[in-house]
Coordinates of C-alpha atoms and ligand atoms in Angstrom, one line a residue:
M1 CA 76.2 120.2 96.1
K2 CA 76.3 116.6 97.3
T3 CA 74.0 115.3 100.0
A4 CA 75.3 112.8 102.5
L5 CA 73.1 110.6 104.7
I6 CA 75.1 109.6 107.8
T7 CA 73.8 107.1 110.4
G8 CA 75.0 107.5 113.9
A9 CA 75.7 111.2 113.4
S10 CA 74.9 112.2 117.0
N11 CA 78.3 111.2 118.4
G12 CA 81.9 110.1 117.7
I13 CA 83.0 109.3 114.2
G14 CA 79.6 109.9 112.6
L15 CA 79.3 113.4 114.2
E16 CA 82.8 114.3 112.9
L17 CA 82.0 112.9 109.4
A18 CA 79.0 115.3 109.4
K19 CA 81.2 118.2 110.2
V20 CA 83.7 117.3 107.5
H21 CA 81.0 117.0 104.9
A22 CA 79.4 120.3 105.9
E23 CA 82.9 122.0 105.8
N24 CA 83.1 120.7 102.2
G25 CA 79.8 122.5 101.5
G26 CA 77.5 119.4 101.4
N27 CA 74.0 119.0 102.6
L28 CA 73.2 116.4 105.2
V29 CA 70.6 113.9 106.4
L30 CA 71.5 113.0 110.0
V31 CA 70.1 109.8 111.6
A32 CA 70.5 108.5 115.1
R33 CA 68.2 107.9 118.2
N34 CA 69.1 111.1 120.0
E35 CA 67.2 113.6 118.1
E36 CA 68.1 116.4 120.5
K37 CA 71.8 116.0 119.8
L38 CA 71.1 115.9 116.0
M39 CA 69.1 119.1 116.2
S40 CA 71.8 120.9 118.0
L41 CA 74.4 119.7 115.4
K42 CA 72.0 120.9 112.7
T43 CA 71.8 124.4 114.3
E44 CA 75.6 124.4 114.6
L45 CA 76.3 123.3 111.0
E46 CA 73.6 125.5 109.4
S47 CA 74.9 128.6 111.2
Q48 CA 78.5 127.9 110.3
Y49 CA 78.2 126.8 106.7
S50 CA 75.7 127.4 103.9
V51 CA 74.3 123.9 104.0
K52 CA 70.9 122.3 104.7
V53 CA 70.7 119.6 107.4
Y54 CA 67.7 117.3 107.7
V55 CA 67.3 115.3 110.9
I56 CA 65.7 111.9 111.4
G57 CA 65.5 110.5 114.9
K58 CA 65.3 106.7 114.5
D59 CA 66.3 103.6 116.4
L60 CA 67.9 101.6 113.5
S61 CA 68.0 98.4 115.5
L62 CA 64.2 98.1 115.0
P63 CA 62.8 96.1 112.1
N64 CA 62.4 98.1 108.9
A65 CA 63.9 101.3 110.3
A66 CA 66.1 101.8 107.2
Q67 CA 63.0 101.5 105.0
E68 CA 61.2 104.2 107.1
V69 CA 64.2 106.5 106.7
Y70 CA 64.4 105.9 103.0
D71 CA 60.7 106.6 102.6
E72 CA 61.1 109.9 104.5
T73 CA 63.9 111.0 102.2
Q74 CA 61.9 110.0 99.1
R75 CA 58.8 112.0 100.4
N76 CA 61.0 115.0 100.8
G77 CA 62.6 114.7 97.4
I78 CA 66.1 114.2 98.9
I79 CA 68.7 112.6 96.6
V80 CA 71.4 110.9 98.6
D81 CA 74.7 111.1 96.8
Y82 CA 76.8 109.7 99.7
L83 CA 75.4 107.0 101.9
I84 CA 77.5 106.6 105.1
N85 CA 76.5 103.6 107.2
N86 CA 78.4 104.5 110.4
A87 CA 76.0 103.6 113.3
G88 CA 77.2 100.6 115.2
F89 CA 78.1 99.3 118.6
G90 CA 79.8 96.3 120.3
D91 CA 79.5 94.4 123.5
F92 CA 82.2 92.9 125.7
G93 CA 82.2 89.5 127.5
F94 CA 82.0 85.8 127.2
F95 CA 79.4 84.9 124.7
A96 CA 77.9 82.3 127.1
E97 CA 77.3 85.2 129.5
T98 CA 76.4 88.2 127.4
D99 CA 72.9 89.6 126.9
W100 CA 71.1 88.2 123.8
N101 CA 68.8 91.2 123.4
K102 CA 71.8 93.5 123.2
E103 CA 73.4 91.2 120.6
L104 CA 70.3 91.0 118.6
K105 CA 70.1 94.8 118.5
M106 CA 73.8 94.8 117.5
I107 CA 73.2 92.4 114.6
N108 CA 70.1 94.4 113.5
L109 CA 72.1 97.7 113.5
N110 CA 75.6 96.6 112.4
I111 CA 74.3 94.2 109.7
T112 CA 70.6 94.4 108.9
A113 CA 70.1 98.2 108.8
L114 CA 73.4 98.7 107.0
T115 CA 72.5 96.2 104.3
Q116 CA 68.9 97.5 103.9
F117 CA 70.1 101.1 103.6
T118 CA 72.6 100.0 101.0
K119 CA 70.0 98.0 99.1
L120 CA 67.6 101.0 99.0
Y121 CA 70.0 103.7 98.0
V122 CA 72.3 101.7 95.7
K123 CA 69.4 101.1 93.4
E124 CA 68.9 104.9 93.0
M125 CA 72.7 105.3 92.5
V126 CA 72.7 102.7 89.8
K127 CA 69.8 104.5 88.0
R128 CA 71.7 107.8 88.2
G129 CA 75.1 106.3 87.4
N130 CA 76.8 107.9 90.3
G131 CA 77.1 107.8 94.1
K132 CA 79.4 106.8 96.9
I133 CA 78.8 104.4 99.9
M134 CA 81.0 104.2 103.0
N135 CA 80.4 101.4 105.4
V136 CA 82.2 101.7 108.7
A137 CA 83.7 98.3 109.5
S138 CA 86.7 98.1 111.9
T139 CA 90.1 96.4 112.2
A140 CA 88.0 93.9 114.1
A141 CA 86.8 92.7 110.6
F142 CA 90.1 91.0 109.9
Q143 CA 90.1 88.3 112.6
P144 CA 87.8 86.5 115.0
G145 CA 87.5 88.3 118.4
P146 CA 87.2 86.3 121.6
L147 CA 85.3 88.3 124.3
M148 CA 83.6 90.3 121.5
A149 CA 82.7 87.4 119.3
V150 CA 79.5 88.8 117.8
Y151 CA 80.9 92.3 117.2
F152 CA 84.0 91.1 115.4
A153 CA 81.8 88.8 113.2
T154 CA 79.4 91.7 112.4
K155 CA 82.4 93.7 111.2
A156 CA 83.8 90.9 109.1
Y157 CA 80.4 90.9 107.4
V158 CA 80.6 94.6 106.8
L159 CA 84.0 94.3 105.2
H160 CA 83.2 91.3 103.0
F161 CA 79.8 92.7 101.9
S162 CA 81.4 96.1 101.1
E163 CA 84.2 94.6 99.0
A164 CA 81.9 92.3 97.1
L165 CA 79.4 95.1 96.4
D166 CA 82.2 97.5 95.3
N167 CA 83.2 94.9 92.7
E168 CA 79.6 94.7 91.4
V169 CA 78.9 98.4 91.1
R170 CA 82.3 100.0 90.3
D171 CA 81.6 99.9 86.5
K172 CA 78.3 101.7 87.1
G173 CA 80.0 104.8 88.5
I174 CA 79.6 103.9 92.2
S175 CA 82.3 103.1 94.8
V176 CA 81.9 101.3 98.1
T177 CA 84.5 102.0 100.8
A178 CA 84.9 99.9 104.0
L179 CA 86.4 102.3 106.6
C180 CA 88.3 100.2 109.1
P181 CA 89.3 102.2 112.2
G182 CA 91.3 100.7 115.0
A183 CA 90.6 101.7 118.7
T184 CA 89.4 105.3 118.5
V185 CA 88.3 107.8 121.2
S186 CA 84.5 108.0 121.0
G187 CA 81.4 106.8 122.9
F188 CA 82.1 103.3 121.6
Q189 CA 84.1 102.0 124.7
A190 CA 81.4 103.0 127.2
A191 CA 78.6 101.5 125.0
A192 CA 80.6 98.2 124.7
D193 CA 81.6 98.1 128.4
M194 CA 85.3 97.9 127.4
E195 CA 86.9 101.0 128.8
D196 CA 89.4 98.8 130.7
S197 CA 90.3 96.6 127.7
A198 CA 94.0 96.5 126.9
L199 CA 93.1 97.9 123.4
F200 CA 91.8 101.1 124.8
K201 CA 94.4 101.7 127.5
S202 CA 96.9 103.3 125.0
K203 CA 97.3 107.0 125.6
N204 CA 97.9 107.7 121.9
L205 CA 94.5 106.7 120.5
P206 CA 93.3 108.7 117.5
T207 CA 90.4 111.0 117.8
S208 CA 87.1 110.5 116.0
K209 CA 88.0 113.6 114.0
D210 CA 91.2 112.0 112.8
V211 CA 89.3 108.9 111.7
A212 CA 86.5 110.9 110.0
I213 CA 88.9 113.0 108.0
F214 CA 90.8 109.9 106.9
G215 CA 87.6 108.1 106.0
Y216 CA 86.0 110.9 104.1
K217 CA 89.1 111.4 101.9
A218 CA 89.2 107.6 101.2
M219 CA 85.5 107.7 100.3
L220 CA 86.0 110.6 97.9
K221 CA 89.0 108.8 96.3
G222 CA 86.9 105.7 96.0
K223 CA 89.2 103.5 98.0
T224 CA 87.7 100.0 98.6
V225 CA 89.3 99.3 102.0
A226 CA 90.6 102.1 104.1
I227 CA 92.5 101.0 107.3
H228 CA 93.2 103.9 109.6
G229 CA 96.8 104.1 111.0
I230 CA 100.0 102.4 109.9
M231 CA 100.2 99.9 112.8
N232 CA 96.6 98.9 112.2
W233 CA 97.3 98.4 108.5
I234 CA 100.4 96.2 109.3
M235 CA 98.4 94.1 111.8
A236 CA 95.4 93.7 109.4
E237 CA 97.6 92.8 106.5
S238 CA 100.1 90.5 108.3
I239 CA 97.3 88.4 109.8
R240 CA 96.9 86.6 106.5
F241 CA 100.3 85.0 106.9
A242 CA 99.9 83.8 110.5
P243 CA 98.2 80.6 111.6
R244 CA 94.5 81.3 112.5
S245 CA 94.8 79.8 116.0
F246 CA 97.7 82.1 116.8
V247 CA 95.7 85.2 115.5
V248 CA 92.7 84.3 117.7
K249 CA 95.0 84.0 120.8
I250 CA 96.6 87.4 120.1
A251 CA 93.1 89.0 119.6
R252 CA 92.0 87.6 123.0
M253 CA 95.1 89.0 124.7
L254 CA 94.4 92.5 123.3
Q255 CA 90.7 92.3 124.3
K256 CA 91.4 91.3 127.9
K257 CA 90.7 93.8 130.6
V258 CA 93.6 95.3 132.5
N259 CA 93.3 97.3 135.6
Ligands
NAP1 N1 85.6 103.8 118.5 C1 86.2 102.7 118.1 O1 87.2 102.3 118.7 C2 85.8 102.0 116.8 C3 86.7 101.2 116.2 C4 86.4 100.6 115.0 C5 85.1 100.7 114.5 N2 84.2 101.6 115.1 C6 82.9 101.7 114.5 O2 82.7 103.1 114.2 C7 81.3 103.3 114.1 C8 80.9 104.6 114.9 O3 81.1 104.3 116.3 P1 81.8 105.4 117.3 O4 83.2 104.9 117.7 O5 81.7 106.8 116.7 O6 80.9 105.2 118.6 P2 79.9 106.2 119.3 O7 80.6 107.4 119.7 O8 79.3 105.3 120.4 O9 78.8 106.5 118.2 C9 77.8 105.6 117.8 C10 76.7 106.2 117.0 O10 75.8 105.2 116.6 C11 74.5 105.7 117.0 N3 73.7 104.5 117.3 C12 73.9 103.6 118.3 N4 72.9 102.7 118.4 C13 71.9 103.2 117.4 C14 70.6 102.7 117.1 N5 70.1 101.7 117.7 N6 70.0 103.4 116.1 C15 70.5 104.5 115.5 N7 71.8 104.9 115.8 C16 72.4 104.3 116.8 C17 74.7 106.6 118.2 O11 73.7 107.5 118.3 P3 72.4 107.4 119.3 O12 72.9 106.9 120.6 O13 71.9 108.8 119.3 O14 71.4 106.5 118.6 C18 76.0 107.3 117.8 O15 75.7 108.4 117.0 C19 80.6 102.1 114.6 O16 80.1 101.3 113.6 C20 81.7 101.3 115.3 O17 81.5 99.9 115.3 C21 84.6 102.2 116.2

């Protein structure tokens, strides 16, 4: 029975990943700020499947939060087979006008906590000679993103970091998957203040469940980069052949708010 630690499991893609893992008969460590939501997910999953769910309420944008979570799992003798760094958020607006404190929290969560979690658990995985890591990046990782400059840059970090680490640990029995969803129905849009963005106006957006099922399968297969959706895949791949200035203009057009 494999144990998965999932950050950002109280909502959206992370919550659905927790359900998919429980359905597969795996134990869970769920981490997010909203402990109440995590506890009700624990009750739901433990009553539906024969799995154990351990809940840790934590603000992962605070310094050393990942270390505190790691210490708690160590104290409780929990071996993490799958580390899923999913928690993350964005912010919409001109960089000259956006709120630095929100951006600092974003960098702390999307980059620092993700990297620290990976550092702590990958060491254990290397010692054991097995383990899987999934880092939730985004299709935002493939190009610069005007009007969400910091968010896009954090996701470029996640993608590059994951690919490099995968190359380092693959021969040690470990795989690292960068899951790259495109626009997906979740709490993300509200948190990033971008419900009116052209990107999210499409009626046919995938659900968090669609993305979670796709990502979970990709992680089990040990895929390095998993882009959800054929159109997203074509966009992400074709960008390499287009002039960078053109790509940035298109990205801005898609980000723009439409009413
Ligand atoms: N939805 C999209 O369109 C989309 C597209 C590409 C990539 N992604 C990525 O997918 C991942 C999951 O996002 P989502 O779409 O599922 O959004 P969501 O519904 O807003 O869920 C975000 C999760 O992260 C947790 N979180 C936020 N701030 C946190 C903090 N400071 N400490 C601990 N946990 C925190 C939230 O829980 P609490 O509020 O309880 O802390 C929640 O469980 C993110 O990395 C996001 O960047 C999303």
